[in-house]
Coordinates of C-alpha atoms and ligand atoms in Angstrom, one line a residue:
X1 CA -0.4 0.0 0.6
X2 CA 0.9 3.3 -0.4
X3 CA 1.0 6.1 1.6
X4 CA 1.2 9.2 -0.9
X5 CA -2.1 10.3 -1.2
X6 CA -3.3 10.2 -5.1
X7 CA -5.7 13.8 -4.5
X8 CA -5.2 15.1 -0.8
X9 CA -4.4 13.1 2.8
X10 CA -7.1 12.8 5.3
X11 CA -8.1 13.6 8.9
X12 CA -8.7 10.1 11.3
X13 CA -11.6 11.2 12.7
X14 CA -13.8 8.2 15.1
X15 CA -11.8 5.6 13.2
X16 CA -12.4 6.8 9.6
X17 CA -10.2 8.8 7.4
X18 CA -12.5 11.5 5.6
X19 CA -11.8 14.7 3.4
X20 CA -12.0 17.6 5.8
X21 CA -15.1 20.3 5.5
X22 CA -12.2 23.3 5.4
X23 CA -11.1 21.9 2.0
X24 CA -7.6 21.2 0.9
X25 CA -4.5 22.8 1.6
X26 CA -1.4 23.1 -0.5
X27 CA 2.6 20.6 1.0
X28 CA 5.1 22.7 0.3
X29 CA 9.1 21.1 -0.4
X30 CA 10.4 24.4 1.5
X31 CA 14.0 23.1 -0.8
X32 CA 12.4 23.3 -4.2
X33 CA 9.6 25.9 -3.6
X34 CA 7.2 23.4 -5.3
X35 CA 3.6 22.0 -4.2
X36 CA 4.1 18.3 -3.7
X37 CA -0.2 17.8 -3.0
X38 CA -3.0 18.8 -0.7
X39 CA -3.7 18.4 2.7
X40 CA -7.2 17.9 4.1
X41 CA -8.6 21.4 5.4
X42 CA -9.9 20.8 8.5
X43 CA -11.2 25.0 8.9
X44 CA -11.1 27.0 11.4
X45 CA -13.9 28.4 12.1
X46 CA -16.0 25.0 12.8
X47 CA -16.2 23.8 15.7
X48 CA -13.8 20.9 16.0
X49 CA -15.5 18.2 16.0
X50 CA -13.3 15.0 16.5
X51 CA -13.2 15.9 20.8
X52 CA -16.9 14.7 20.6
X53 CA -15.7 11.4 19.7
X54 CA -13.0 11.0 21.7
X55 CA -14.6 10.6 25.0
X56 CA -17.2 7.8 24.3
X57 CA -13.9 5.8 23.3
X58 CA -11.9 7.1 25.9
X59 CA -15.4 4.5 27.6
X60 CA -13.3 1.7 27.2
X61 CA -12.7 0.0 30.5
X62 CA -9.6 0.8 32.5
X63 CA -7.0 -2.2 33.8
X64 CA -5.2 -4.7 32.1
X65 CA -6.7 -6.2 29.3
X66 CA -7.0 -2.0 28.4
X67 CA -2.9 -2.4 29.1
X68 CA -2.7 -5.1 26.9
X69 CA -4.5 -3.0 23.9
X70 CA -2.9 -0.2 24.1
X71 CA 0.1 -2.0 24.0
X72 CA -0.3 -4.5 21.1
X73 CA -2.0 -1.8 19.2
X74 CA 1.6 0.8 20.0
X75 CA 3.9 -2.4 18.7
X76 CA 1.2 -2.6 15.5
X77 CA 1.5 0.7 15.1
X78 CA 5.4 0.3 15.2
X79 CA 6.3 -2.2 13.1
X80 CA 3.4 -1.3 10.5
X81 CA 5.4 1.9 10.7
X82 CA 8.6 0.7 10.0
X83 CA 7.5 -1.0 7.0
X84 CA 6.5 1.9 5.9
X85 CA 9.7 3.7 6.3
X86 CA 11.2 4.6 2.9
X87 CA 8.5 5.7 1.7
X88 CA 7.9 8.2 5.0
X89 CA 11.3 9.2 4.9
X90 CA 10.8 10.2 1.2
X91 CA 8.0 12.1 1.9
X92 CA 9.3 13.2 5.7
X93 CA 12.4 14.5 3.8
X94 CA 10.2 16.3 1.0
X95 CA 7.8 18.3 3.4
X96 CA 9.8 19.4 6.7
X97 CA 13.1 20.1 4.6
X98 CA 15.3 17.4 7.1
X99 CA 18.4 16.5 6.0
X100 CA 17.6 12.6 5.0
X101 CA 20.5 11.8 7.7
X102 CA 18.2 12.4 9.9
X103 CA 15.6 10.5 9.5
X104 CA 17.9 7.6 10.4
X105 CA 17.2 8.4 13.8
X106 CA 15.4 11.2 15.9
X107 CA 13.3 12.7 12.6
X108 CA 11.8 9.1 11.6
X109 CA 12.8 6.1 12.6
X110 CA 14.1 7.5 16.1
X111 CA 10.3 7.6 17.1
X112 CA 8.9 5.6 15.4
X113 CA 10.7 2.9 17.2
X114 CA 10.3 4.7 20.3
X115 CA 6.1 3.8 20.7
X116 CA 7.3 0.4 21.8
X117 CA 8.9 1.8 24.7
X118 CA 5.6 3.3 25.5
X119 CA 3.9 0.4 24.7
X120 CA 5.9 -1.2 27.7
X121 CA 5.0 1.5 29.9
X122 CA 2.0 0.5 29.3
X123 CA 2.7 -3.1 30.5
X124 CA 4.6 -2.8 33.3
X125 CA 3.8 0.3 35.2
X126 CA 2.7 -0.1 39.0
X127 CA -0.6 1.0 37.9
X128 CA -1.3 0.3 41.7
X129 CA 0.2 1.3 44.9
X130 CA -0.4 0.4 48.4
X131 CA 0.6 3.0 50.5
X132 CA -0.1 0.0 53.7
X133 CA -2.7 0.6 56.8
X134 CA -2.6 4.2 58.7
X135 CA -4.4 5.6 62.2
X136 CA -5.8 9.2 60.1
X137 CA -8.0 10.6 63.2
X138 CA -7.4 7.8 65.4
X139 CA -8.8 4.7 63.1
X140 CA -7.7 2.3 61.0
X141 CA -7.4 3.0 57.5
X142 CA -6.2 0.8 54.3
X143 CA -4.7 2.9 51.7
X144 CA -4.4 2.5 47.8
X145 CA -2.7 4.8 45.0
X146 CA -4.4 3.8 41.7
X147 CA -3.2 5.2 38.2
X148 CA -6.4 6.7 35.7
X149 CA -6.1 8.0 32.2
X150 CA -6.4 11.6 32.4
X151 CA -8.7 12.0 29.9
X152 CA -9.4 14.1 26.2
X153 CA -5.7 15.2 25.5
X154 CA -5.7 17.8 23.3
X155 CA -1.7 17.6 21.6
X156 CA -1.0 20.9 19.1
X157 CA 2.8 20.1 17.7
X158 CA 4.9 22.3 15.7
X159 CA 6.9 21.7 12.0
X160 CA 10.8 21.5 13.4
X161 CA 11.0 17.5 14.4
X162 CA 6.9 16.9 13.5
X163 CA 6.9 12.6 14.0
X164 CA 8.7 13.2 16.9
X165 CA 6.4 15.5 18.9
X166 CA 3.9 14.2 17.4
X167 CA 4.8 10.1 18.7
X168 CA 5.8 11.5 22.3
X169 CA 2.7 13.0 22.5
X170 CA 0.6 10.5 21.5
X171 CA 2.7 7.3 22.4
X172 CA 2.9 7.7 26.7
X173 CA -1.2 9.7 25.8
X174 CA -2.2 6.3 24.1
X175 CA -0.6 4.4 26.5
X176 CA -1.8 5.9 29.3
X177 CA -4.7 4.8 28.2
X178 CA -6.5 8.2 26.6
X179 CA -7.5 9.0 23.8
X180 CA -5.9 11.6 21.9
X181 CA -7.0 14.2 19.3
X182 CA -4.0 15.7 16.6
X183 CA -3.4 18.6 15.5
X184 CA -0.2 18.8 13.4
X185 CA 1.4 22.6 12.3
X186 CA 0.0 24.1 9.1
X187 CA 3.2 23.6 7.6
X188 CA 3.9 19.3 8.1
X189 CA 0.5 17.8 7.6
X190 CA 1.4 15.3 5.7
X191 CA 3.9 13.8 8.7
X192 CA 1.0 13.1 10.5
X193 CA -1.9 12.3 8.7
X194 CA 0.0 9.4 6.7
X195 CA 0.8 7.7 10.2
X196 CA -3.7 8.4 10.5
X197 CA -3.5 6.3 7.5
X198 CA -1.4 3.5 8.2
X199 CA -3.1 3.7 11.9
X200 CA -7.9 3.5 10.7
X201 CA -5.9 1.2 8.0
X202 CA -3.3 -1.5 9.8
X203 CA -3.9 -1.1 13.4
X204 CA -6.9 -2.1 15.8
X205 CA -6.8 1.2 17.3
X206 CA -10.8 1.3 18.4
X207 CA -12.3 4.4 16.7
X208 CA -11.7 7.7 18.0
X209 CA -9.0 6.7 20.7
X210 CA -7.0 9.1 18.1
X211 CA -7.9 11.5 16.4
X212 CA -5.7 13.3 13.5
X213 CA -7.0 16.7 12.2
X214 CA -4.6 18.5 9.6
X215 CA -5.7 22.3 9.3
X216 CA -4.0 25.8 7.5
X217 CA -5.4 27.8 10.3
X218 CA -4.4 27.9 13.6
X219 CA -7.5 29.3 14.8
X220 CA -8.2 24.4 15.3
X221 CA -5.1 25.1 17.8
X222 CA -6.7 27.5 19.5
X223 CA -9.9 26.0 19.3
X224 CA -8.6 22.5 20.9
X225 CA -6.8 23.7 23.4
X226 CA -9.8 26.2 25.4
X227 CA -11.6 23.3 24.1
X228 CA -13.9 22.3 27.9
X229 CA -14.0 18.3 26.3
X230 CA -10.4 18.9 26.5
X231 CA -8.8 17.4 29.6
X232 CA -4.9 17.9 29.2
X233 CA -3.6 20.5 26.3
X234 CA -0.3 19.0 25.6
X235 CA 0.9 21.8 23.7
X236 CA 5.0 21.7 22.1
X237 CA 5.7 25.0 20.5
X238 CA 6.9 28.7 20.8
X239 CA 6.8 30.6 24.1
X240 CA 4.3 33.2 22.7
X241 CA 1.7 30.7 21.0
X242 CA 2.2 28.8 24.7
X243 CA 1.2 31.5 26.2
X244 CA -1.4 32.3 24.3
X245 CA -2.6 28.4 25.1
X246 CA -2.4 28.5 28.5
X247 CA -4.8 31.1 28.9
X248 CA -7.1 30.1 26.1
X249 CA -7.0 27.0 29.0
X250 CA -7.6 29.2 32.1
X251 CA -12.1 29.4 32.2
X252 CA -12.3 25.5 31.8
X253 CA -9.1 25.1 34.1
X254 CA -7.4 21.8 32.1
X255 CA -3.8 21.1 32.6
X256 CA -1.9 22.5 29.7
X257 CA 1.5 21.0 29.1
X258 CA 3.9 23.1 27.7
X259 CA 7.3 22.1 25.5
X260 CA 8.1 26.2 24.3
X261 CA 11.0 27.6 22.9
X262 CA 14.6 27.6 24.0
X263 CA 17.9 30.3 23.4
X264 CA 20.5 27.3 25.3
X265 CA 24.3 27.9 25.6
X266 CA 26.6 26.0 24.4
X267 CA 29.8 26.9 27.2
X268 CA 33.4 26.1 26.7
X269 CA 36.0 25.9 28.9
X270 CA 38.7 26.9 29.2
X271 CA 40.7 23.5 29.4
X272 CA 38.9 22.4 26.7
X273 CA 39.8 21.0 23.3
X274 CA 38.8 24.8 21.9
X275 CA 39.1 24.0 18.2
X276 CA 36.7 19.9 18.8
X277 CA 34.3 22.3 20.6
X278 CA 34.0 24.6 18.3
X279 CA 33.9 21.9 15.9
X280 CA 30.9 20.1 17.5
X281 CA 29.2 24.2 18.2
X282 CA 29.0 24.3 14.5
X283 CA 28.1 21.3 13.9
X284 CA 24.4 21.4 16.2
X285 CA 23.4 24.8 15.3
X286 CA 23.5 23.8 11.6
X287 CA 22.0 20.7 12.7
X288 CA 18.0 21.3 10.9
X289 CA 19.3 24.8 9.2
X290 CA 19.3 25.1 13.8
X291 CA 15.6 24.6 13.7
X292 CA 15.0 22.2 17.2
X293 CA 13.7 24.0 20.5
X294 CA 16.6 22.3 22.1
X295 CA 19.5 23.5 20.0
X296 CA 22.5 25.8 21.6
X297 CA 22.8 28.2 19.6
X298 CA 25.0 30.6 21.7
X299 CA 28.8 29.4 22.2
X300 CA 30.5 30.8 25.2
X301 CA 34.2 31.0 24.9
X302 CA 37.0 31.8 27.5
X303 CA 37.9 35.7 26.6
X304 CA 41.7 35.0 26.1
X305 CA 40.3 33.0 23.2
X306 CA 37.7 35.0 21.4
X307 CA 39.7 34.9 18.3
X308 CA 40.8 31.6 18.8
X309 CA 37.4 30.4 18.8
X310 CA 35.7 33.0 16.2
X311 CA 38.1 31.2 14.1
X312 CA 37.7 27.9 14.1
X313 CA 34.2 28.2 13.7
X314 CA 33.8 30.0 11.2
X315 CA 35.7 27.1 9.0
X316 CA 33.2 24.8 10.5
X317 CA 30.7 26.8 9.5
X318 CA 32.2 26.7 6.2
X319 CA 32.9 23.5 5.8
X320 CA 28.8 23.1 6.2
X321 CA 26.8 24.7 3.4
X322 CA 23.3 24.0 3.0
X323 CA 22.0 21.8 0.7
X324 CA 19.6 19.4 -0.7
X325 CA 18.9 17.5 2.0
X326 CA 18.3 14.5 -0.3
X327 CA 21.9 14.3 0.0
X328 CA 22.4 12.2 2.5
X329 CA 25.6 14.5 3.1
X330 CA 23.6 17.1 4.2
X331 CA 23.9 18.6 7.3
X332 CA 21.7 21.9 6.4
X333 CA 18.6 21.9 4.5
X334 CA 16.4 24.1 4.2
X335 CA 14.5 26.0 6.8
X336 CA 10.7 25.5 7.1
X337 CA 9.1 28.6 4.9
X338 CA 9.5 32.2 2.8
X339 CA 7.9 33.3 6.3
X340 CA 10.4 31.5 8.6
X341 CA 13.6 32.7 5.7
X342 CA 13.3 36.5 6.2
X343 CA 12.0 36.2 10.0
X344 CA 16.2 34.6 10.7
X345 CA 17.6 37.3 7.8
X346 CA 15.6 40.6 10.1
X347 CA 17.8 38.7 12.6
X348 CA 20.5 39.1 11.2
X349 CA 19.8 42.0 9.9
X350 CA 19.1 43.4 13.6
X351 CA 23.0 42.0 14.5
X352 CA 24.4 43.9 12.5
X353 CA 22.1 47.3 13.6
X354 CA 23.0 46.2 17.1
X355 CA 26.7 46.1 16.3
X356 CA 27.6 42.3 15.3
X357 CA 30.3 41.4 12.9
X358 CA 28.7 38.9 10.4
X359 CA 31.8 36.1 10.2
X360 CA 30.2 34.5 8.5
X361 CA 27.1 33.9 6.5
X362 CA 24.8 36.1 6.9
X363 CA 22.7 35.3 3.0
X364 CA 21.2 33.3 0.9
X365 CA 24.1 30.7 -1.0
X366 CA 24.4 32.1 -4.1
X367 CA 23.8 28.1 -5.6
X368 CA 20.5 27.7 -4.6
X369 CA 18.1 29.6 -6.8
X370 CA 14.9 27.8 -4.9
X371 CA 14.3 26.8 -2.0
X372 CA 14.3 28.6 1.2
X373 CA 18.4 28.4 2.3
X374 CA 19.8 30.6 4.9
X375 CA 24.0 30.3 4.7
X376 CA 25.6 28.9 7.2
X377 CA 25.9 32.1 10.3
X378 CA 27.6 33.4 12.6
X379 CA 27.8 36.7 15.2
X380 CA 30.2 38.4 17.4
X381 CA 30.8 41.5 18.2
X382 CA 27.7 41.9 20.9
X383 CA 27.2 41.3 24.3
X384 CA 24.3 38.9 25.5
X385 CA 21.5 41.5 25.8
X386 CA 21.6 41.2 22.2
X387 CA 18.5 40.7 21.0
X388 CA 19.4 38.0 18.7
X389 CA 21.9 36.3 22.2
X390 CA 18.4 36.6 24.6
X391 CA 15.5 35.5 21.4
X392 CA 14.7 32.3 19.7
X393 CA 16.0 32.6 15.7
X394 CA 15.2 29.1 14.8
X395 CA 17.7 29.5 11.8
X396 CA 21.3 28.9 11.3
X397 CA 23.1 31.2 13.3
X398 CA 25.0 31.2 16.1
X399 CA 26.2 34.1 18.8
X400 CA 29.6 33.7 20.2
X401 CA 29.9 35.0 23.2
X402 CA 33.6 36.0 25.4
X403 CA 33.2 34.3 29.2
X404 CA 35.7 35.8 31.6
X405 CA 36.1 32.3 34.0
X406 CA 33.1 29.5 35.1
X407 CA 31.2 31.7 37.3
X408 CA 31.3 34.3 34.7
X409 CA 29.4 31.7 31.4
X410 CA 27.1 30.5 34.0
X411 CA 25.9 34.1 34.8
X412 CA 25.2 35.1 31.0
X413 CA 24.2 31.2 29.5
X414 CA 21.1 31.7 33.2
X415 CA 21.0 35.5 31.5
X416 CA 18.4 34.2 29.5
X417 CA 14.6 33.3 29.3
X418 CA 14.9 30.3 28.4
X419 CA 15.8 26.9 30.3
X420 CA 15.8 24.7 27.8
X421 CA 18.7 22.6 27.2
X422 CA 22.6 23.5 27.6
X423 CA 26.7 21.8 26.9
X424 CA 29.6 22.2 28.3
X425 CA 33.3 21.5 27.4
X426 CA 35.8 21.8 29.3
X427 CA 38.2 18.4 31.4
X428 CA 38.4 18.6 34.8
X429 CA 35.0 17.2 35.7
X430 CA 34.3 19.5 39.4
X431 CA 34.9 22.5 37.2
X432 CA 32.4 20.4 34.8
X433 CA 29.9 19.0 37.6
X434 CA 29.8 23.2 38.9
X435 CA 29.1 24.3 35.6
X436 CA 26.1 21.2 34.7
X437 CA 24.9 22.1 38.6
X438 CA 25.1 25.6 38.0
X439 CA 23.0 26.7 34.9
X440 CA 19.5 26.8 34.8
X441 CA 17.5 23.7 32.1
X442 CA 15.8 20.7 31.6
X443 CA 18.9 19.1 29.8
X444 CA 22.6 19.9 29.9
X445 CA 25.3 17.3 27.5
X446 CA 28.8 17.0 28.8
X447 CA 31.8 17.2 26.0
X448 CA 29.1 15.9 23.7
X449 CA 26.8 13.7 25.4
X450 CA 23.6 13.0 23.5
X451 CA 20.8 13.2 25.4
X452 CA 18.3 11.7 23.6
X453 CA 15.8 9.2 24.2
X454 CA 13.1 7.8 25.0
X455 CA 13.3 6.5 29.1
X456 CA 14.8 10.4 29.0
X457 CA 12.2 13.0 29.9
X458 CA 12.6 16.5 28.2
X459 CA 11.5 19.7 29.3
X460 CA 12.2 23.0 30.3
X461 CA 13.7 25.3 32.7
X462 CA 11.7 28.9 32.9
X463 CA 10.1 30.3 29.4
X464 CA 10.9 26.8 27.6
X465 CA 7.7 25.0 29.2
X466 CA 6.2 23.5 32.1
X467 CA 6.1 19.9 32.9
X468 CA 8.8 16.9 30.4
X469 CA 7.9 15.1 27.5
X470 CA 9.7 10.8 27.2
X471 CA 10.8 8.8 30.1
X472 CA 8.2 7.4 33.3
X473 CA 8.3 11.2 33.9
X474 CA 6.5 12.6 29.7
X475 CA 4.0 8.7 30.8
X476 CA 2.6 10.4 34.1
X477 CA 1.8 13.8 32.5
X478 CA -1.5 11.3 31.0
X479 CA -1.8 10.2 34.0
X480 CA -4.9 11.0 37.5
X481 CA -4.2 9.7 40.7
X482 CA -6.7 8.6 42.7
X483 CA -6.9 7.8 46.5
X484 CA -8.7 5.1 48.0
X485 CA -9.2 4.2 51.9
X486 CA -11.1 1.9 53.1
X487 CA -11.4 1.0 57.1
X488 CA -8.3 -2.0 57.8
Ligands
NAD501 P1 4.4 27.4 16.9 O1 4.2 28.2 18.6 O2 3.9 28.8 15.8 O3 3.1 26.3 16.4 C1 2.8 25.4 17.3 C2 1.2 24.9 17.2 O4 0.7 25.8 17.7 C3 0.8 25.0 15.5 O5 0.7 23.3 15.4 C4 -0.1 26.0 15.2 O6 -1.0 25.7 14.1 C5 -0.6 25.9 16.5 N1 -1.1 27.6 17.1 C6 -0.7 28.0 16.8 N2 -1.1 29.7 16.8 C7 -2.1 29.1 18.0 C8 -3.2 29.4 18.9 N3 -2.9 30.2 19.7 N4 -3.5 28.4 20.2 C9 -3.3 27.0 19.8 N5 -2.1 26.5 18.7 C10 -1.9 27.3 18.2 O7 5.5 27.1 16.8 P2 6.7 26.5 15.8 O8 6.3 27.8 14.5 O9 5.4 25.8 14.6 O10 7.4 25.7 15.7 C11 8.4 26.4 15.7 C12 8.9 26.8 17.8 O11 8.7 25.8 18.4 C13 9.8 26.9 18.5 O12 10.4 28.2 19.3 C14 10.7 26.2 18.8 O13 11.3 26.2 19.8 C15 9.3 25.5 19.1 N6 9.7 23.9 19.9 C16 9.9 23.8 21.4 C17 9.2 22.5 21.6 C18 10.2 21.4 22.8 O14 10.2 20.7 23.0 N7 11.1 22.5 23.4 C19 10.6 21.6 20.4 C20 10.2 21.9 18.9 C21 10.0 23.4 19.0

């Protein structure tokens, strides 16, 4: 069976693949600007149909049989998607513009495989906990805790790592026993819709347990986020939109779980291998054209080594030119859209007006007549208060800043509204630990360490979010706790 839509992709509602009430909208290849095809448009103004379907399916009885069904369906989905991996890879690279090498990891096969982790959790989680006896108010009682599915989850996701983020929400939510309405970003509808097709045609998920609604209009996200029938809003996107989602959930007091933006620091200590560290920082910031919330976009180097670091980083970036994402050697593909490129370019212009120096890049690649490409760019000569050092750019743009020692590096790293991720390079373990402990952020990489994995909770401090995705902590975002007591 081919997944590529002949006419347009469908919505998945209540177990059925159906066209959108709002017609269709174009799916664009960001590397070529060509129209790849069409996606169903659920429309923005109409009342969102899926949450109505979802609670019905949520009425499935809780308990071991229910968890076993969820685990079986999640593994079925994993295996079916892996069988389609090559076709999905081609479509994902075309729709997202992500370098094909990433589809062997977090852009496709990693998150599909991770569905198995959540299936295991459904089976092995300690759903009930015996707290034993106690004598509140002098009376003997036996107490237990039960974990239950939180209910209907409204999952709203961005375009940069669509499979990773979609599966990091639907995997644990379904394993927890919830029903889900997934609304992907308008830029990457197919990554979600084609998974919906596989769910409908190749798995035994009961109708309505998982619904997928694509839309050209952000209003559908706002509607889902404020729908009183939704019990948990699980949102990944920009901090600005996250604030709106939180405000929208106030009236119904819906639980919100937010994965938001970042402006993470890459700290190089004075005992580090400077060339290796700068080369890694350059590689990180161009990966998928810098469109990763956890990418380190501020490079903090010892002041005495600033010139040497600028030269090393510039040389590394020069070897990482933006290229065709279908080429296995490409690390930096295009950004997602003309709008996003314009945003990145406006920040580069801002750096110039703030007195910064563009050490390399700063424009569009001369060899690319089409596609939303931006040259890997290094900015120096600004301090950490500059807007380009404070605001998320979401492009292949690195700001290099000098620091005056370990504590100063910690101070600069923390001088940010965000706290999503970070990195430190050095030799002395004690000093490295001091930096790791000092930076208020959800993940830290030491000397190139990779924390990304299904069992590692991911999320942010401060304006980078509320809650954790992945791992047991991410699974528990989709659970409620019920305490039960009876006379002993
Ligand atoms: P965005 O905030 O513009 O959109 C994200 C999603 O929210 C989309 O599906 C969009 O349609 C929807 N949306 C827009 N307005 C809405 C509203 N008022 N109410 C509800 N939903 C609404 O983000 P984007 O441009 O798609 O993605 C880039 C951003 O996502 C960056 O800021 C990046 O840092 C962030 N991000 C964060 C993480 C993380 O885990 N922390 C991961 C990836 C991306």
